[in-house]
Coordinates of C-alpha atoms in Angstrom, one line a residue:
Chain A
M23 CA 24.3 -9.9 2.4
S24 CA 25.8 -7.2 4.4
S25 CA 23.9 -3.9 4.2
N26 CA 26.3 -1.7 2.1
P27 CA 27.7 -3.5 -1.3
W28 CA 28.3 -0.5 -3.0
P29 CA 31.9 0.2 -2.3
P30 CA 33.3 -2.5 -4.2
V31 CA 30.5 -2.1 -6.8
A32 CA 32.0 1.4 -7.8
S33 CA 35.6 0.5 -7.2
G34 CA 35.1 -2.3 -9.5
L35 CA 33.6 -0.3 -11.9
G36 CA 36.7 2.1 -11.9
V37 CA 39.0 -0.8 -12.7
A38 CA 36.4 -1.8 -15.6
L39 CA 36.7 1.6 -17.1
C40 CA 40.7 2.0 -17.0
A41 CA 40.6 -1.3 -19.1
L42 CA 38.3 0.4 -21.6
S43 CA 40.7 3.7 -21.6
P44 CA 41.9 2.9 -25.4
V45 CA 38.5 3.5 -27.0
L46 CA 37.8 6.5 -24.8
G47 CA 39.4 9.5 -26.1
A48 CA 39.0 13.3 -26.8
G49 CA 38.3 14.4 -30.5
P50 CA 39.4 17.5 -32.2
Q51 CA 38.9 20.7 -30.4
D52 CA 36.3 21.9 -32.5
A53 CA 34.4 18.8 -32.8
F54 CA 31.9 17.7 -30.1
R55 CA 33.5 16.2 -27.3
I56 CA 32.1 12.7 -26.3
G57 CA 34.5 12.9 -23.2
D58 CA 37.5 10.6 -22.4
L59 CA 38.7 8.4 -19.5
G60 CA 39.0 11.4 -17.1
H61 CA 35.3 11.9 -17.6
A62 CA 34.4 8.3 -16.6
I63 CA 36.7 8.4 -13.7
A64 CA 35.6 11.5 -12.4
T65 CA 31.8 10.4 -12.8
C66 CA 32.8 7.1 -11.0
L67 CA 34.5 8.9 -8.2
I68 CA 32.4 11.9 -7.7
F69 CA 29.3 9.1 -7.7
L70 CA 31.3 6.8 -5.3
I71 CA 32.3 9.5 -2.9
L72 CA 28.6 11.2 -2.8
L73 CA 27.3 7.3 -2.2
L74 CA 29.6 6.8 0.6
V75 CA 28.9 10.3 2.2
L76 CA 25.3 10.4 1.5
G77 CA 24.8 6.7 2.4
K78 CA 26.7 7.3 5.9
W79 CA 25.4 10.7 7.1
A80 CA 22.0 11.2 5.3
W81 CA 20.3 7.8 3.7
G82 CA 21.5 5.6 6.6
P83 CA 19.6 7.2 9.4
I84 CA 16.7 8.4 7.3
V85 CA 16.3 4.7 5.8
S86 CA 16.4 3.1 9.3
Q87 CA 14.2 6.0 10.8
L88 CA 11.6 4.9 7.7
R89 CA 12.2 1.2 8.4
R90 CA 11.0 1.8 12.0
R91 CA 8.3 4.3 10.8
E92 CA 7.1 1.5 8.4
Q93 CA 7.7 -1.5 11.1
S94 CA 5.5 0.5 13.5
I95 CA 2.7 1.5 11.3
S96 CA 2.7 -2.2 10.2
E97 CA 2.4 -3.3 13.9
A98 CA -0.4 -0.7 14.3
I99 CA -2.3 -2.0 11.3
D100 CA -1.7 -5.7 12.6
Q101 CA -2.9 -4.7 16.2
A102 CA -5.8 -2.7 14.5
E103 CA -6.7 -5.8 12.4
Q104 CA -6.5 -8.0 15.1
R105 CA -8.7 -5.5 16.9
E106 CA -10.9 -5.5 14.3
K107 CA -11.3 -9.4 14.1
H108 CA -11.6 -9.5 17.8
S109 CA -14.3 -7.0 17.8
H110 CA -16.0 -8.9 14.6
Q111 CA -15.8 -11.9 17.1
L112 CA -17.3 -10.1 19.7
L113 CA -20.1 -8.5 17.5
A114 CA -20.7 -12.3 16.3
L115 CA -20.8 -13.3 19.8
Y116 CA -23.1 -10.7 21.2
K117 CA -25.2 -11.2 17.9
A118 CA -25.5 -14.8 18.9
R119 CA -26.1 -14.1 22.3
L120 CA -28.4 -11.7 21.4
D121 CA -30.2 -13.9 19.0
Q122 CA -30.3 -16.8 21.5
A123 CA -31.7 -14.3 24.3
E124 CA -34.5 -13.3 21.6
A125 CA -35.2 -16.9 20.9
E126 CA -35.4 -17.4 24.4
A127 CA -37.7 -14.3 24.9
K128 CA -39.9 -15.9 22.2
E129 CA -39.9 -19.2 23.8
V130 CA -41.1 -17.7 27.2
L131 CA -43.5 -15.6 25.9
A132 CA -44.8 -18.4 24.0
D133 CA -44.6 -20.6 27.1
S134 CA -46.2 -17.9 28.7
R135 CA -48.8 -17.5 26.3
T136 CA -49.4 -21.1 26.5
Q137 CA -49.6 -21.2 30.3
A138 CA -51.9 -18.4 30.4
A139 CA -54.0 -19.7 27.7
E140 CA -54.3 -22.9 29.8
A141 CA -54.4 -21.3 33.5
R142 CA -57.4 -19.2 31.2
D143 CA -58.9 -22.6 30.4
E144 CA -58.4 -24.2 33.7
V145 CA -60.1 -21.5 35.7
V146 CA -63.0 -21.2 32.9
N147 CA -63.4 -24.9 33.2
A148 CA -63.0 -24.8 37.2
A149 CA -65.5 -22.2 37.2
R150 CA -67.8 -23.6 34.6
D151 CA -67.4 -27.0 36.8
E152 CA -68.1 -25.1 40.1
G153 CA -71.0 -23.6 38.6
R154 CA -72.4 -26.6 37.3
Q155 CA -71.9 -28.2 40.7
L156 CA -73.7 -25.1 42.2
I157 CA -76.4 -25.5 39.8
D158 CA -76.6 -29.3 40.6
R159 CA -76.6 -28.7 44.2
A160 CA -79.0 -25.7 43.8
R161 CA -81.4 -28.1 42.0
G162 CA -80.8 -31.1 44.6
D163 CA -81.8 -28.6 47.2
I164 CA -84.6 -27.4 45.4
A165 CA -85.9 -31.1 45.0
D166 CA -85.0 -31.7 48.3
A167 CA -87.0 -28.6 49.4
K168 CA -89.7 -29.6 47.4
Q169 CA -90.0 -33.1 48.7
Q170 CA -89.7 -31.5 51.8
A171 CA -92.6 -28.9 51.2
L172 CA -94.5 -31.7 49.6
K173 CA -94.0 -33.8 52.9
D174 CA -95.0 -30.7 54.9
L175 CA -97.8 -30.0 53.0
Q176 CA -99.0 -33.5 52.9
T177 CA -98.7 -33.6 56.7
T178 CA -100.4 -30.3 57.3
T179 CA -103.0 -31.5 54.9
A180 CA -103.3 -34.9 56.5
E181 CA -103.6 -33.3 60.1
L182 CA -105.9 -30.6 58.5
A183 CA -108.2 -33.7 57.2
A184 CA -107.9 -35.2 60.3
Q185 CA -108.9 -32.5 62.5
I186 CA -111.9 -31.6 60.1
A187 CA -112.7 -35.5 60.5
Q188 CA -112.5 -35.3 64.1
R189 CA -114.7 -32.4 64.1
L190 CA -116.9 -34.2 61.9
L191 CA -117.1 -37.3 63.9
H192 CA -117.1 -35.4 67.1
T193 CA -114.8 -38.3 68.2
V194 CA -111.3 -38.4 69.3
L195 CA -109.1 -40.8 67.7
G196 CA -106.6 -42.5 69.6
S197 CA -102.9 -41.8 68.7
E198 CA -102.7 -45.2 67.1
E199 CA -106.1 -44.7 65.0
H200 CA -104.8 -41.0 64.3
E201 CA -101.3 -42.2 62.9
Q202 CA -103.4 -45.0 61.2
L203 CA -105.8 -42.4 59.2
I204 CA -103.0 -39.9 58.5
A205 CA -101.2 -42.5 56.7
R206 CA -104.2 -43.7 54.9
S207 CA -104.8 -40.0 54.0
L208 CA -101.2 -39.8 52.8
E209 CA -101.4 -42.2 50.4
E210 CA -104.7 -41.2 49.2
I211 CA -103.1 -38.0 48.7
Q212 CA -99.9 -39.5 47.1
A213 CA -102.1 -41.6 44.8
R214 CA -104.1 -38.5 43.8
A215 CA -100.9 -36.5 43.3
G216 CA -99.6 -39.5 41.2
E217 CA -102.5 -39.4 39.2
D218 CA -102.4 -35.6 38.7
S219 CA -98.8 -35.5 37.8
Chain B
M12 CA 21.1 34.9 -40.3
K13 CA 23.5 32.1 -40.5
I14 CA 24.1 30.0 -37.7
D15 CA 27.8 28.2 -37.5
P16 CA 27.7 24.7 -36.5
T17 CA 30.9 24.9 -34.9
E18 CA 29.9 27.6 -32.9
L19 CA 26.7 25.5 -31.5
I20 CA 29.0 22.4 -30.9
R21 CA 31.4 24.7 -29.2
L22 CA 28.5 25.8 -27.2
I23 CA 26.6 22.5 -26.1
S24 CA 30.3 20.7 -26.1
D25 CA 32.1 20.0 -22.9
H26 CA 35.2 22.4 -22.1
P27 CA 38.4 21.1 -20.5
W28 CA 40.2 23.9 -18.3
P29 CA 43.2 25.2 -19.5
G30 CA 46.0 22.8 -18.8
C31 CA 44.0 20.3 -17.0
Q32 CA 44.6 17.7 -20.0
V33 CA 47.2 15.1 -19.6
R34 CA 48.2 12.6 -21.9
L35 CA 49.2 9.2 -20.3
G36 CA 50.3 6.1 -22.7
G37 CA 48.7 7.9 -25.5
I38 CA 45.3 8.6 -23.9
E39 CA 44.3 12.0 -23.5
I40 CA 42.8 12.3 -19.7
T41 CA 40.8 15.4 -18.9
C42 CA 41.3 16.1 -15.1
M43 CA 38.9 19.0 -15.0
S44 CA 36.1 20.6 -17.2
D45 CA 33.0 22.3 -17.2
G46 CA 31.3 19.2 -17.2
I47 CA 33.3 17.7 -14.3
A48 CA 33.2 21.1 -12.3
S49 CA 29.5 20.7 -12.7
M50 CA 29.5 17.1 -11.2
I51 CA 31.7 18.5 -8.5
L52 CA 29.1 21.2 -7.7
V53 CA 26.1 19.2 -7.9
A54 CA 27.6 16.5 -5.6
A55 CA 28.8 19.4 -3.1
C56 CA 25.6 20.7 -3.0
L57 CA 23.6 17.5 -2.5
M58 CA 25.8 17.0 0.2
A59 CA 25.2 20.8 1.7
V60 CA 21.8 20.5 1.4
I61 CA 20.7 16.7 2.2
I62 CA 23.0 16.1 5.1
P63 CA 22.0 19.0 7.3
L64 CA 18.2 18.0 6.6
A65 CA 19.0 14.4 7.4
R66 CA 20.5 15.4 11.0
R67 CA 17.2 17.1 11.6
W68 CA 15.1 14.4 10.4
R69 CA 12.8 13.5 12.8
P70 CA 9.6 10.8 12.7
R71 CA 7.6 14.0 11.8
P72 CA 9.8 15.7 9.8
T73 CA 9.2 20.1 9.6
G74 CA 10.5 22.5 7.0
G75 CA 12.9 21.3 4.3
A76 CA 12.9 17.7 5.9
N77 CA 9.7 17.6 4.4
L78 CA 10.9 18.1 0.9
L79 CA 13.7 15.4 1.6
E80 CA 10.9 13.1 2.8
V81 CA 8.7 13.5 -0.3
V82 CA 11.7 12.8 -2.6
V83 CA 12.8 9.6 -0.2
I84 CA 9.0 8.5 -0.2
F85 CA 8.6 8.9 -3.8
V86 CA 11.9 6.5 -4.6
R87 CA 10.8 4.2 -2.3
D88 CA 7.3 3.9 -3.6
M89 CA 7.6 4.8 -7.2
I90 CA 11.1 3.2 -8.2
A91 CA 12.2 1.0 -5.4
R92 CA 8.9 -1.1 -4.2
P93 CA 7.7 -1.7 -7.6
A94 CA 11.1 -3.0 -9.2
L95 CA 12.5 -4.6 -5.9
G96 CA 9.6 -5.4 -3.4
A97 CA 10.8 -6.7 0.0
R98 CA 14.4 -6.0 -0.7
A99 CA 13.7 -2.1 -1.3
Y100 CA 15.1 -0.6 1.4
D101 CA 18.4 -2.4 0.9
F102 CA 18.9 -0.7 -2.4
L103 CA 17.2 2.8 -1.4
P104 CA 20.7 4.5 -0.6
F105 CA 22.0 3.5 -4.0
L106 CA 18.7 4.4 -6.1
L107 CA 18.3 8.1 -3.8
T108 CA 21.8 8.9 -4.7
M109 CA 21.6 8.0 -8.3
F110 CA 18.1 9.6 -8.5
L111 CA 19.5 12.8 -7.2
F112 CA 22.6 12.9 -9.0
I113 CA 21.3 12.4 -12.2
G114 CA 18.5 14.8 -11.6
G115 CA 21.2 17.5 -10.4
L116 CA 23.2 16.8 -13.3
N117 CA 20.4 17.3 -15.9
L118 CA 19.3 20.5 -14.3
M119 CA 22.8 22.0 -14.3
G120 CA 22.5 23.1 -17.7
L121 CA 19.5 25.2 -16.7
V122 CA 21.7 27.2 -14.2
P123 CA 23.1 30.2 -15.3
L124 CA 26.9 29.8 -14.3
E125 CA 28.4 32.0 -17.0
G126 CA 29.5 34.8 -14.4
I127 CA 31.6 32.5 -13.0
T128 CA 33.4 31.5 -16.2
T129 CA 33.8 35.2 -16.9
L130 CA 35.2 35.9 -13.9
T131 CA 37.4 33.2 -13.3
G132 CA 38.3 32.2 -16.8
Y133 CA 37.6 28.4 -16.1
P134 CA 34.5 27.4 -17.5
V135 CA 31.7 26.0 -15.2
G136 CA 28.3 25.1 -15.5
G137 CA 28.0 22.6 -18.7
V138 CA 25.2 19.6 -18.6
P139 CA 27.4 16.4 -17.7
T140 CA 24.6 14.2 -18.9
S141 CA 25.0 15.7 -22.3
I142 CA 28.6 14.2 -22.5
P143 CA 28.4 10.7 -23.5
V144 CA 30.9 9.1 -21.5
V145 CA 29.5 10.3 -18.4
C146 CA 26.0 8.9 -19.3
A147 CA 28.1 5.5 -20.3
S148 CA 29.7 5.8 -16.9
L149 CA 26.5 6.2 -15.2
A150 CA 25.0 3.1 -17.0
G151 CA 28.1 1.4 -16.5
I152 CA 27.9 1.9 -12.5
S153 CA 24.1 0.3 -13.2
L154 CA 25.5 -2.7 -15.3
F155 CA 28.4 -3.1 -12.8
S156 CA 26.0 -3.2 -10.0
I157 CA 23.6 -5.7 -11.5
V158 CA 26.8 -8.1 -12.7
F159 CA 28.4 -7.5 -9.3
L160 CA 25.2 -8.0 -7.0
G161 CA 24.1 -11.1 -9.3
L162 CA 27.6 -13.2 -8.7
R163 CA 27.3 -11.9 -5.2
R164 CA 23.9 -13.4 -4.6
Q165 CA 24.8 -16.6 -6.6
A166 CA 27.8 -17.1 -4.3
L167 CA 25.8 -16.5 -1.2
L168 CA 23.0 -18.9 -2.4
Y169 CA 25.5 -21.8 -3.3
H170 CA 27.3 -21.1 -0.2
Q171 CA 24.3 -21.3 1.8
S172 CA 23.0 -24.4 -0.3
R173 CA 26.1 -26.5 -0.6
S174 CA 28.1 -25.3 2.6
L175 CA 31.2 -24.9 0.3
P176 CA 33.8 -22.5 1.3
M177 CA 32.8 -18.8 0.0
W178 CA 35.9 -18.4 -2.1
A179 CA 35.0 -21.4 -4.1
C180 CA 31.3 -19.9 -4.3
G181 CA 32.7 -16.7 -5.6
L182 CA 34.8 -18.5 -8.5
A183 CA 31.7 -20.7 -9.3
S184 CA 29.4 -17.6 -9.2
P185 CA 30.0 -16.4 -12.9
V186 CA 28.8 -19.8 -14.2
L187 CA 25.9 -20.0 -11.7
W188 CA 24.8 -16.2 -12.4
L189 CA 24.7 -17.0 -16.2
K190 CA 22.8 -20.4 -15.9
S191 CA 20.2 -18.7 -13.6
L192 CA 19.8 -15.8 -16.2
C193 CA 18.2 -18.7 -18.7
P194 CA 15.5 -20.9 -18.5
D195 CA 15.8 -24.5 -17.8
L196 CA 15.1 -26.5 -20.9
P197 CA 15.0 -30.2 -20.7
G198 CA 17.2 -32.8 -22.6
A199 CA 19.8 -32.3 -25.0
V200 CA 18.0 -29.2 -26.4
G201 CA 18.4 -27.3 -23.1
V202 CA 22.2 -28.4 -23.2
L203 CA 22.4 -27.2 -27.0
L204 CA 20.6 -24.2 -26.3
L205 CA 22.1 -23.1 -23.1
P206 CA 25.2 -21.1 -24.6
V207 CA 23.1 -19.3 -27.2
L208 CA 20.6 -18.4 -24.4
V209 CA 23.6 -17.5 -22.1
V210 CA 24.9 -15.2 -24.9
L211 CA 21.6 -13.5 -25.8
E212 CA 20.8 -12.9 -22.1
L213 CA 24.3 -11.2 -21.6
I214 CA 24.0 -9.1 -24.7
G215 CA 20.5 -8.0 -23.3
A216 CA 22.0 -6.9 -20.3
V217 CA 24.2 -4.8 -22.0
A218 CA 21.7 -3.5 -24.6
K219 CA 19.4 -2.5 -21.7
C220 CA 22.5 -0.4 -20.1
F221 CA 23.3 0.8 -23.7
A222 CA 19.8 1.9 -24.1
L223 CA 19.9 3.9 -20.7
V224 CA 23.0 5.7 -22.3
V225 CA 21.3 6.6 -25.4
R226 CA 18.2 7.8 -24.0
L227 CA 19.8 10.0 -21.1
F228 CA 22.2 11.4 -23.4
A229 CA 20.1 12.1 -26.3
N230 CA 17.3 13.5 -24.2
M231 CA 19.7 16.0 -22.5
L232 CA 21.7 16.9 -25.5
S233 CA 18.6 17.5 -27.8
G234 CA 17.0 19.9 -24.9
H235 CA 20.3 21.6 -24.5
T236 CA 21.2 22.0 -28.3
L237 CA 17.5 23.3 -28.9
L238 CA 18.0 26.0 -25.8
A239 CA 21.5 27.1 -27.2
L240 CA 20.1 27.1 -30.7
F241 CA 17.5 29.5 -29.6
L242 CA 20.2 31.5 -27.3
M243 CA 22.2 31.8 -30.5
F244 CA 19.1 33.2 -32.7
F245 CA 19.1 36.3 -29.9
L246 CA 22.6 36.9 -29.4
R247 CA 23.2 37.0 -33.5
A248 CA 20.3 39.1 -34.1
L249 CA 21.4 41.4 -31.0
A250 CA 25.1 41.5 -32.5
V251 CA 23.7 42.7 -36.0
A252 CA 21.5 45.2 -34.4
V253 CA 24.6 46.9 -32.5
R254 CA 26.7 46.8 -35.5
G255 CA 23.6 48.6 -37.0
G256 CA 22.8 46.0 -39.5
G257 CA 19.1 45.5 -38.7
Y258 CA 16.2 45.6 -36.3
Q259 CA 15.6 41.8 -36.3
V260 CA 16.0 41.5 -32.7
T261 CA 13.0 43.6 -31.9
Y262 CA 10.9 40.7 -33.3
I263 CA 13.4 37.8 -33.0
G264 CA 13.9 38.9 -29.4
P265 CA 10.4 38.4 -27.6
F266 CA 9.7 35.1 -29.5
V267 CA 13.3 33.6 -28.7
I268 CA 12.7 34.8 -25.0
M269 CA 9.0 33.1 -24.8
V270 CA 10.2 29.9 -26.4
S271 CA 13.3 29.7 -24.1
V272 CA 10.9 30.0 -21.3
V273 CA 8.9 27.3 -22.6
F274 CA 11.8 25.1 -23.4
N275 CA 13.3 25.9 -20.0
I276 CA 10.2 24.4 -18.3
L277 CA 9.9 21.7 -20.4
E278 CA 13.9 21.0 -19.9
I279 CA 13.1 21.0 -16.2
L280 CA 10.3 18.3 -16.7
V281 CA 12.8 16.5 -19.0
A282 CA 15.6 16.4 -16.3
A283 CA 13.3 14.9 -13.6
L284 CA 11.7 12.6 -16.1
Q285 CA 14.9 11.2 -17.4
A286 CA 16.5 11.0 -13.9
Y287 CA 13.5 8.9 -13.1
I288 CA 13.8 6.8 -16.0
F289 CA 17.2 6.0 -15.7
T290 CA 16.8 5.3 -11.9
F291 CA 13.5 3.2 -12.3
L292 CA 15.1 1.0 -15.2
T293 CA 18.3 0.7 -12.9
A294 CA 16.2 -0.8 -10.0
M295 CA 14.2 -2.9 -12.4
F296 CA 17.4 -4.4 -13.9
I297 CA 18.5 -5.1 -10.7
G298 CA 15.2 -6.8 -9.5
M299 CA 15.2 -8.6 -13.0
Y300 CA 18.9 -10.1 -13.0
V301 CA 19.8 -10.1 -9.2
E302 CA 16.8 -10.4 -6.7
S303 CA 14.3 -12.6 -8.7
V304 CA 13.9 -15.4 -10.8
H305 CA 14.7 -14.5 -14.6

């Protein structure tokens, strides 16, 4: 449709009013005047002129500016809505990332806790094993030392016994006899030790 | 105190200017009367006020342009948009002109222009909308706009859908428009009821516009008559007092002035309200009969 359909509207109305003219007439001078064709034509003509003049010099520019303003407001609203949408998307993305980071952090924390527990267990177990080994080793050393001490004691005892016996007998035993005597003495001592224990 | 009805009628009736009535083919035509003069005055005032304001119109209006913007936005948002939706801007100039013109005509009865009449001898300042033919002409503009725009739209739609020449579509447009007014009824019943519905719809359109005439005329005439009646009370009481016939004016005067002030305020509201109702209904009828599916 073209932008201004009103001029043909009003001119057509004028023609229609002319056709109605026989029924429009003025009454007597003292009666209430309902108006006549002159009023009808004047009304249409004045309205048409007003519409044309204001339409050209007033409403046209105002309406076009209002349209532009409304369009710019509509565009601004659209942009704002798009930005809002974008910011919502960003917010959702960041929220998801934050949740993911939080989950990761929790996972890392849980892992580190597990690892720490494992490390602690390892250290404790290792320490315990080491301690046990040290104890075992110490016990072995003690047993060895005890054996050695017992051996030394036996040897010393045997030697002392041999010396005592030598002195008693005033005889000097030869080395072979000496060793036999010691061995016999040791056997006796061990036998006695076995009886004691 | 007796009020002469003839005097009251003379006061509220339209007064042709002396020598401005011609007779053409047995029909009397008034070339100029106080009603026509008021219409010219209103149109001139509207042009004189609105065009300079519109020229100063900026995206952010200042001063008087603000008031004009209020009116324009009011007509757009309260009249054009609810009735015409997306096509509001296309009809906005017509609706704005109609609203301001009718509003101006209604308010003319409140403007004291008797001084001009006394000075020049030519009556000025009647309320044009208390003349039935003026109201009928304004409603006729609405009716003619509805019919013309309806035919035009149907012709254009037919031209676009069938690719027929525009003149052929124009010739077919009355039938198309009348058909578009009626709901689609299937079968033989639809065919039988179609003429009846067409007639009823046409009567409905004319009746709606006739209701516009009666509403505007009755409201403006009643307001104008009431104001005139109270004025007559006062003038009659004053005349009696001047002739030494009594002092009713001392108690009638303040009462009449007080009531007149109230009625003047009411008349301003009624004038604006009637302009709004007339324009809104016109926009609604255009939306009903032209722009949307009926």
